[in-house]
Amino acid sequence: MTEHDPRDALGGFSTFAERFDHLMSHIPRARSSETRRRRSPYYSNAEIGRLIGKSEPYISNLRNSKSDNPTMDVIVAIAEVFAVHPGDLIPVATTPLRTHSSRAMHIAARAQHLSPRSLETLEAMVEHFAATDAAYDDT
């Protein structure tokens, strides 16, 4: 039987904080000298903060939903630490007021690792759709 990868469960969480906290409490840190000094195999808020260039209180606030708007740079850095796709950390909201911006952020996060050619194509598509929307708005 194959062991279940905790990364596969991210879709079951409805907020960034829940997804981030799940990774923090289920994905062991990479092996290092620090591993031998601590009992817990998981990253601490301070360790993640050092790895991504943020403070321990900021990391704690992200995990506890006290800060719920991390930048794309922070999302990408966290994703790299835990070997997940940045888009996996951004839930697509289902409430009407947040659906549009959350979906756009989700798309942007997924685009982070596209090739230059694919990014050019995506940018052209976005420009096309924006022009189409503007044409409909004028009518």
CSV table of C-alpha atoms in Angstrom, one decimal:
chain,number,residue,atom,x,y,z
A,1,MET,CA,0.0,0.0,0.0
A,2,THR,CA,1.3,3.5,-0.9
A,3,GLU,CA,1.6,6.0,1.9
A,4,HIS,CA,-0.8,9.0,1.5
A,5,ASP,CA,1.0,12.3,0.7
A,6,PRO,CA,-0.4,15.1,2.8
A,7,ARG,CA,0.0,17.4,-0.2
A,8,ASP,CA,-2.9,15.6,-1.9
A,9,ALA,CA,-5.3,16.8,0.8
A,10,LEU,CA,-4.9,20.6,0.2
A,11,GLY,CA,-8.0,20.8,-1.9
A,12,GLY,CA,-10.0,19.9,1.1
A,13,PHE,CA,-9.2,23.1,2.9
A,14,SER,CA,-11.1,26.3,2.1
A,15,THR,CA,-8.6,29.0,3.2
A,16,PHE,CA,-4.9,29.7,2.6
A,17,ALA,CA,-4.4,29.6,6.4
A,18,GLU,CA,-5.8,26.0,6.6
A,19,ARG,CA,-3.7,24.9,3.7
A,20,PHE,CA,-0.5,26.5,5.0
A,21,ASP,CA,-1.1,25.1,8.5
A,22,HIS,CA,-1.8,21.6,7.1
A,23,LEU,CA,1.6,21.7,5.3
A,24,MET,CA,3.4,23.0,8.4
A,25,SER,CA,2.0,20.2,10.6
A,26,HIS,CA,2.2,17.3,8.1
A,27,ILE,CA,5.2,17.8,5.8
A,28,PRO,CA,8.6,17.1,7.6
A,29,ARG,CA,11.4,19.6,7.1
A,30,ALA,CA,14.3,18.8,4.8
A,31,ARG,CA,17.1,17.1,6.6
A,32,SER,CA,19.6,19.5,8.2
A,33,SER,CA,21.7,20.0,11.3
A,34,GLU,CA,18.7,21.7,12.8
A,35,THR,CA,16.7,18.5,12.6
A,36,ARG,CA,18.9,16.8,15.1
A,37,ARG,CA,18.5,19.7,17.6
A,38,ARG,CA,14.7,19.8,17.6
A,39,ARG,CA,12.3,17.0,18.6
A,40,SER,CA,9.7,17.9,16.0
A,41,PRO,CA,10.3,16.8,12.4
A,42,TYR,CA,8.2,19.7,11.2
A,43,TYR,CA,9.2,23.3,10.4
A,44,SER,CA,8.6,25.9,13.1
A,45,ASN,CA,7.2,29.3,12.3
A,46,ALA,CA,10.7,30.8,12.9
A,47,GLU,CA,12.3,28.3,10.5
A,48,ILE,CA,9.8,29.0,7.7
A,49,GLY,CA,10.2,32.7,8.4
A,50,ARG,CA,14.0,32.5,7.9
A,51,LEU,CA,13.7,30.4,4.8
A,52,ILE,CA,11.3,32.9,3.1
A,53,GLY,CA,12.6,36.1,4.6
A,54,LYS,CA,9.6,36.9,6.8
A,55,SER,CA,9.2,37.2,10.6
A,56,GLU,CA,8.0,34.5,12.9
A,57,PRO,CA,4.9,36.6,13.9
A,58,TYR,CA,4.0,37.1,10.3
A,59,ILE,CA,4.2,33.3,9.7
A,60,SER,CA,2.0,32.7,12.8
A,61,ASN,CA,-0.5,35.3,11.5
A,62,LEU,CA,-0.7,33.5,8.1
A,63,ARG,CA,-1.3,30.2,9.8
A,64,ASN,CA,-4.0,31.6,12.1
A,65,SER,CA,-5.9,33.7,9.5
A,66,LYS,CA,-4.9,36.9,11.2
A,67,SER,CA,-3.1,37.9,7.9
A,68,ASP,CA,-5.0,36.6,5.0
A,69,ASN,CA,-3.5,38.4,2.0
A,70,PRO,CA,0.0,37.1,1.3
A,71,THR,CA,1.8,38.4,-1.7
A,72,MET,CA,2.5,36.1,-4.7
A,73,ASP,CA,6.2,36.1,-3.7
A,74,VAL,CA,5.3,34.7,-0.3
A,75,ILE,CA,3.0,32.1,-1.7
A,76,VAL,CA,5.7,31.0,-4.2
A,77,ALA,CA,8.4,30.9,-1.5
A,78,ILE,CA,6.1,28.7,0.8
A,79,ALA,CA,5.2,26.5,-2.1
A,80,GLU,CA,8.9,25.9,-2.9
A,81,VAL,CA,9.7,24.9,0.7
A,82,PHE,CA,6.9,22.3,0.7
A,83,ALA,CA,7.3,21.2,-2.9
A,84,VAL,CA,3.8,22.1,-3.9
A,85,HIS,CA,2.5,24.2,-6.8
A,86,PRO,CA,1.8,27.8,-5.7
A,87,GLY,CA,-1.8,27.5,-7.1
A,88,ASP,CA,-2.4,24.7,-4.6
A,89,LEU,CA,-2.1,27.1,-1.7
A,90,ILE,CA,-4.8,29.5,-3.1
A,91,PRO,CA,-8.3,28.3,-2.7
A,92,VAL,CA,-10.8,29.4,-5.3
A,93,ALA,CA,-13.5,31.2,-3.3
A,94,THR,CA,-17.2,30.3,-3.8
A,95,THR,CA,-18.7,33.4,-2.4
A,96,PRO,CA,-19.7,35.9,-5.0
A,97,LEU,CA,-17.8,38.9,-3.6
A,98,ARG,CA,-14.5,37.0,-3.6
A,99,THR,CA,-14.8,34.7,-6.5
A,100,HIS,CA,-13.4,37.0,-9.2
A,101,SER,CA,-10.2,38.1,-7.3
A,102,SER,CA,-9.6,34.6,-5.8
A,103,ARG,CA,-9.9,33.0,-9.2
A,104,ALA,CA,-7.6,35.5,-10.8
A,105,MET,CA,-5.0,34.9,-8.1
A,106,HIS,CA,-5.3,31.2,-8.5
A,107,ILE,CA,-4.6,31.5,-12.3
A,108,ALA,CA,-1.7,33.8,-11.6
A,109,ALA,CA,-0.2,31.4,-9.2
A,110,ARG,CA,-0.5,28.5,-11.6
A,111,ALA,CA,1.2,30.7,-14.3
A,112,GLN,CA,4.3,31.2,-12.2
A,113,HIS,CA,6.1,28.2,-13.7
A,114,LEU,CA,5.0,28.5,-17.4
A,115,SER,CA,7.6,28.8,-20.1
A,116,PRO,CA,8.2,32.3,-21.6
A,117,ARG,CA,6.3,31.2,-24.7
A,118,SER,CA,3.3,30.0,-22.8
A,119,LEU,CA,3.3,33.2,-20.7
A,120,GLU,CA,3.3,35.3,-23.9
A,121,THR,CA,0.3,33.3,-25.2
A,122,LEU,CA,-1.5,33.6,-21.9
A,123,GLU,CA,-0.9,37.4,-21.8
A,124,ALA,CA,-2.3,37.7,-25.4
A,125,MET,CA,-5.3,35.7,-24.3
A,126,VAL,CA,-5.9,37.9,-21.3
A,127,GLU,CA,-5.6,41.1,-23.5
A,128,HIS,CA,-8.1,39.6,-26.0
A,129,PHE,CA,-10.6,38.8,-23.2
A,130,ALA,CA,-10.1,42.2,-21.6
A,131,ALA,CA,-10.8,43.9,-25.0
A,132,THR,CA,-13.9,41.7,-25.4
A,133,ASP,CA,-15.2,42.5,-22.0
A,134,ALA,CA,-14.6,46.3,-22.6
A,135,ALA,CA,-16.5,46.0,-25.9
A,136,TYR,CA,-19.5,44.4,-24.1
A,137,ASP,CA,-19.3,47.0,-21.3
A,138,ASP,CA,-19.7,49.8,-23.9
A,139,THR,CA,-22.9,48.4,-25.3
